[in-house]
Amino acid sequence: GENVEQHPSTLSVQEGDSAVIKCTYSDSASNYFPWYKQELGKGPQLIIDIRSNVGEKKDQRIAVTLNKTAKHFSLHITETQPEDSAVYFCAASNENSGGSNYKLTFGKGTLLTVNP
Amino acid sequence: DTEVTQTPKHLVMGMTNKKSLKCEQHMGHRAMYWYKQKAKKPPELMFVYSYEKLSINESVPSRFSPECPNSSLLNLHLHALQPEDSALYLCASSQDLAGGREQYFGPGTRLTVT
């Protein structure tokens, strides 16, 4: 089955700096890669996703890049703010798999702390 | 609107109790999920419903019993739980399992088994 590795497990940055979180996946059939932000005491929130037919996607201060050849994808947050502090999870899945086989495989998470 | 609601927010139950967790979405999604999340870990898939039928059961013990009464509602019935079942239980939904598979999560129910 799919295996997703996520690094680093913790990341501390100063407000205004950039933060980068990296994930690698093992199944070359995976083609959908969402990122979730989970604040303390809340459920995961989908913040951005990318499909394998594109290499980069941006949404304001957040961007995701995908390298299919190397089987890795990254989350980039620019101009970080204290409210960006949370746990971030990457995930991977194969949207072409049959309904009963569809499953999101999550990385272990990165605790991002943005210091004011 | 991408809102999934869950009740209750917190639940404390004894090992002999029977309780239920509830989840609701009004996005017209036809796939709904239950996940279990332990502290500092990613969500673990428990069950998937597609068009109100159970599609995936990730070998979950029978003391957890899911139910999907209609396309907007998902329940998780709990009976004879163990202390190790204490966790955050998350509900999620997506358009369906055939495409457009963005999953949206609810806020979770924090369950404590005493």
mmCIF file of N, CA, C and O in Angstrom, chain A residues 32 36 38 42-44 46 49 51 89 94-97 99-100 102-104 106-107, chain B residues 33 35 37 41-43 45 55-56 58 88 90 97 100-107:
data_model
loop_
_atom_site.group_PDB
_atom_site.id
_atom_site.type_symbol
_atom_site.label_atom_id
_atom_site.label_comp_id
_atom_site.label_asym_id
_atom_site.label_seq_id
_atom_site.Cartn_x
_atom_site.Cartn_y
_atom_site.Cartn_z
ATOM 1 N N TYR A 32 -3.412 12.411 -6.244
ATOM 2 C CA TYR A 32 -4.123 13.506 -5.563
ATOM 3 C C TYR A 32 -3.445 13.722 -4.218
ATOM 4 O O TYR A 32 -3.258 12.766 -3.449
ATOM 5 N N TYR A 36 -3.677 19.434 4.904
ATOM 6 C CA TYR A 36 -4.623 19.818 5.932
ATOM 7 C C TYR A 36 -3.908 20.567 7.056
ATOM 8 O O TYR A 36 -2.784 20.230 7.413
ATOM 9 N N GLN A 38 -4.471 21.564 11.054
ATOM 10 C CA GLN A 38 -5.286 21.245 12.213
ATOM 11 C C GLN A 38 -4.835 22.088 13.396
ATOM 12 O O GLN A 38 -3.735 21.904 13.923
ATOM 13 N N LYS A 42 -9.415 21.349 17.083
ATOM 14 C CA LYS A 42 -10.288 21.443 15.921
ATOM 15 C C LYS A 42 -10.044 20.281 14.965
ATOM 16 O O LYS A 42 -9.073 19.534 15.101
ATOM 17 N N GLY A 43 -10.935 20.145 14.001
ATOM 18 C CA GLY A 43 -10.754 19.132 12.977
ATOM 19 C C GLY A 43 -9.807 19.618 11.894
ATOM 20 O O GLY A 43 -9.567 20.818 11.761
ATOM 21 N N PRO A 44 -9.252 18.707 11.089
ATOM 22 C CA PRO A 44 -8.373 19.121 9.987
ATOM 23 C C PRO A 44 -9.136 19.950 8.958
ATOM 24 O O PRO A 44 -10.283 19.643 8.630
ATOM 25 N N LEU A 46 -8.952 21.434 5.100
ATOM 26 C CA LEU A 46 -8.292 21.357 3.797
ATOM 27 C C LEU A 46 -7.860 22.754 3.381
ATOM 28 O O LEU A 46 -8.680 23.659 3.271
ATOM 29 N N ASP A 49 -4.750 21.672 -2.322
ATOM 30 C CA ASP A 49 -4.480 20.340 -2.848
ATOM 31 C C ASP A 49 -3.924 20.465 -4.251
ATOM 32 O O ASP A 49 -4.001 21.528 -4.887
ATOM 33 N N ARG A 51 -3.227 18.030 -7.964
ATOM 34 C CA ARG A 51 -3.363 16.794 -8.706
ATOM 35 C C ARG A 51 -2.170 16.640 -9.632
ATOM 36 O O ARG A 51 -1.502 17.622 -9.987
ATOM 37 N N PHE A 89 -0.807 18.312 7.987
ATOM 38 C CA PHE A 89 -0.727 16.943 7.487
ATOM 39 C C PHE A 89 -0.752 16.955 5.965
ATOM 40 O O PHE A 89 -1.614 17.607 5.361
ATOM 41 N N ASN A 94 -5.097 7.729 -4.682
ATOM 42 C CA ASN A 94 -5.234 7.449 -6.111
ATOM 43 C C ASN A 94 -6.690 7.624 -6.482
ATOM 44 O O ASN A 94 -7.539 6.806 -6.135
ATOM 45 N N GLU A 95 -7.005 8.713 -7.156
ATOM 46 C CA GLU A 95 -8.393 8.987 -7.504
ATOM 47 C C GLU A 95 -8.932 8.020 -8.546
ATOM 48 O O GLU A 95 -10.130 7.965 -8.789
ATOM 49 N N ASN A 96 -8.066 7.260 -9.172
ATOM 50 C CA ASN A 96 -8.525 6.331 -10.203
ATOM 51 C C ASN A 96 -8.790 4.941 -9.647
ATOM 52 O O ASN A 96 -9.165 4.042 -10.396
ATOM 53 N N SER A 97 -8.569 4.765 -8.326
ATOM 54 C CA SER A 97 -8.813 3.443 -7.749
ATOM 55 C C SER A 97 -10.312 3.255 -7.607
ATOM 56 O O SER A 97 -11.077 4.217 -7.566
ATOM 57 N N GLY A 99 -13.949 2.513 -5.918
ATOM 58 C CA GLY A 99 -14.521 3.146 -4.737
ATOM 59 C C GLY A 99 -14.158 2.450 -3.451
ATOM 60 O O GLY A 99 -13.889 3.073 -2.443
ATOM 61 N N SER A 100 -14.141 1.124 -3.460
ATOM 62 C CA SER A 100 -13.863 0.416 -2.209
ATOM 63 C C SER A 100 -12.386 0.451 -1.850
ATOM 64 O O SER A 100 -12.005 0.085 -0.752
ATOM 65 N N TYR A 102 -10.512 3.316 -2.380
ATOM 66 C CA TYR A 102 -10.078 4.679 -2.218
ATOM 67 C C TYR A 102 -9.754 4.956 -0.757
ATOM 68 O O TYR A 102 -10.501 4.614 0.124
ATOM 69 N N LYS A 103 -8.627 5.594 -0.514
ATOM 70 C CA LYS A 103 -8.235 5.895 0.862
ATOM 71 C C LYS A 103 -7.189 7.004 0.827
ATOM 72 O O LYS A 103 -6.302 6.996 -0.020
ATOM 73 N N LEU A 104 -7.323 7.956 1.756
ATOM 74 C CA LEU A 104 -6.272 8.963 1.946
ATOM 75 C C LEU A 104 -5.217 8.374 2.872
ATOM 76 O O LEU A 104 -5.555 7.909 3.952
ATOM 77 N N PHE A 106 -2.159 9.478 5.145
ATOM 78 C CA PHE A 106 -1.631 10.712 5.735
ATOM 79 C C PHE A 106 -0.169 10.563 6.121
ATOM 80 O O PHE A 106 0.293 9.479 6.509
ATOM 81 N N GLY A 107 0.570 11.668 6.058
ATOM 82 C CA GLY A 107 1.865 11.753 6.719
ATOM 83 C C GLY A 107 1.643 11.903 8.218
ATOM 84 O O GLY A 107 0.514 12.077 8.676
ATOM 85 N N TYR B 33 -17.394 9.678 6.040
ATOM 86 C CA TYR B 33 -16.296 8.904 6.634
ATOM 87 C C TYR B 33 -16.290 9.089 8.149
ATOM 88 O O TYR B 33 -16.593 10.171 8.660
ATOM 89 N N TYR B 35 -13.326 8.794 11.135
ATOM 90 C CA TYR B 35 -11.911 8.636 11.454
ATOM 91 C C TYR B 35 -11.750 8.680 12.965
ATOM 92 O O TYR B 35 -12.499 9.353 13.677
ATOM 93 N N GLN B 37 -8.713 9.744 15.769
ATOM 94 C CA GLN B 37 -7.418 10.415 15.856
ATOM 95 C C GLN B 37 -6.932 10.434 17.297
ATOM 96 O O GLN B 37 -7.579 11.017 18.171
ATOM 97 N N LYS B 41 -1.127 12.241 16.370
ATOM 98 C CA LYS B 41 -1.111 11.271 15.273
ATOM 99 C C LYS B 41 -2.036 11.757 14.165
ATOM 100 O O LYS B 41 -2.930 12.569 14.403
ATOM 101 N N PRO B 42 -1.853 11.224 12.953
ATOM 102 C CA PRO B 42 -2.802 11.580 11.886
ATOM 103 C C PRO B 42 -4.116 10.838 12.063
ATOM 104 O O PRO B 42 -4.190 9.853 12.819
ATOM 105 N N PRO B 43 -5.169 11.284 11.392
ATOM 106 C CA PRO B 43 -6.447 10.552 11.452
ATOM 107 C C PRO B 43 -6.297 9.139 10.874
ATOM 108 O O PRO B 43 -5.578 8.930 9.891
ATOM 109 N N LEU B 45 -8.541 6.022 9.301
ATOM 110 C CA LEU B 45 -9.848 5.724 8.721
ATOM 111 C C LEU B 45 -10.490 4.545 9.441
ATOM 112 O O LEU B 45 -9.833 3.535 9.718
ATOM 113 N N SER B 55 -19.086 1.109 2.494
ATOM 114 C CA SER B 55 -18.161 0.778 1.422
ATOM 115 C C SER B 55 -16.853 0.222 1.966
ATOM 116 O O SER B 55 -16.236 -0.651 1.358
ATOM 117 N N ILE B 56 -16.400 0.777 3.085
ATOM 118 C CA ILE B 56 -15.134 0.340 3.679
ATOM 119 C C ILE B 56 -15.311 0.213 5.183
ATOM 120 O O ILE B 56 -15.866 1.101 5.834
ATOM 121 N N GLU B 58 -12.521 -0.637 8.051
ATOM 122 C CA GLU B 58 -11.100 -0.902 8.241
ATOM 123 C C GLU B 58 -10.860 -1.813 9.440
ATOM 124 O O GLU B 58 -10.086 -1.499 10.344
ATOM 125 N N LEU B 88 -10.136 11.509 19.595
ATOM 126 C CA LEU B 88 -10.967 12.457 18.853
ATOM 127 C C LEU B 88 -11.570 11.697 17.666
ATOM 128 O O LEU B 88 -10.834 11.081 16.882
ATOM 129 N N LEU B 90 -13.524 11.922 14.258
ATOM 130 C CA LEU B 90 -13.761 12.903 13.201
ATOM 131 C C LEU B 90 -14.669 12.313 12.140
ATOM 132 O O LEU B 90 -14.511 11.171 11.724
ATOM 133 N N LEU B 97 -17.085 8.943 -4.183
ATOM 134 C CA LEU B 97 -15.817 8.212 -4.229
ATOM 135 C C LEU B 97 -15.288 8.102 -5.656
ATOM 136 O O LEU B 97 -14.236 7.538 -5.878
ATOM 137 N N GLY B 100 -13.656 14.086 -7.650
ATOM 138 C CA GLY B 100 -13.884 15.262 -6.810
ATOM 139 C C GLY B 100 -13.759 14.900 -5.363
ATOM 140 O O GLY B 100 -14.639 15.167 -4.556
ATOM 141 N N ARG B 101 -12.668 14.273 -5.018
ATOM 142 C CA ARG B 101 -12.586 13.623 -3.715
ATOM 143 C C ARG B 101 -12.009 14.487 -2.611
ATOM 144 O O ARG B 101 -11.434 13.965 -1.686
ATOM 145 N N GLU B 102 -12.176 15.776 -2.685
ATOM 146 C CA GLU B 102 -11.759 16.604 -1.544
ATOM 147 C C GLU B 102 -12.589 16.194 -0.338
ATOM 148 O O GLU B 102 -13.814 16.150 -0.405
ATOM 149 N N GLN B 103 -11.909 15.897 0.752
ATOM 150 C CA GLN B 103 -12.608 15.524 1.981
ATOM 151 C C GLN B 103 -12.626 16.705 2.930
ATOM 152 O O GLN B 103 -11.595 17.322 3.175
ATOM 153 N N TYR B 104 -13.816 16.961 3.477
ATOM 154 C CA TYR B 104 -13.981 18.052 4.429
ATOM 155 C C TYR B 104 -14.326 17.447 5.782
ATOM 156 O O TYR B 104 -15.237 16.629 5.888
ATOM 157 N N PHE B 105 -13.586 17.871 6.788
ATOM 158 C CA PHE B 105 -13.724 17.302 8.123
ATOM 159 C C PHE B 105 -14.596 18.183 9.022
ATOM 160 O O PHE B 105 -14.612 19.411 8.897
ATOM 161 N N GLY B 106 -15.277 17.525 9.964
ATOM 162 C CA GLY B 106 -15.952 18.240 11.033
ATOM 163 C C GLY B 106 -14.985 18.525 12.164
ATOM 164 O O GLY B 106 -13.809 18.150 12.102
ATOM 165 N N PRO B 107 -15.489 19.198 13.220
ATOM 166 C CA PRO B 107 -14.622 19.586 14.334
ATOM 167 C C PRO B 107 -14.264 18.432 15.257
ATOM 168 O O PRO B 107 -13.341 18.552 16.067
#
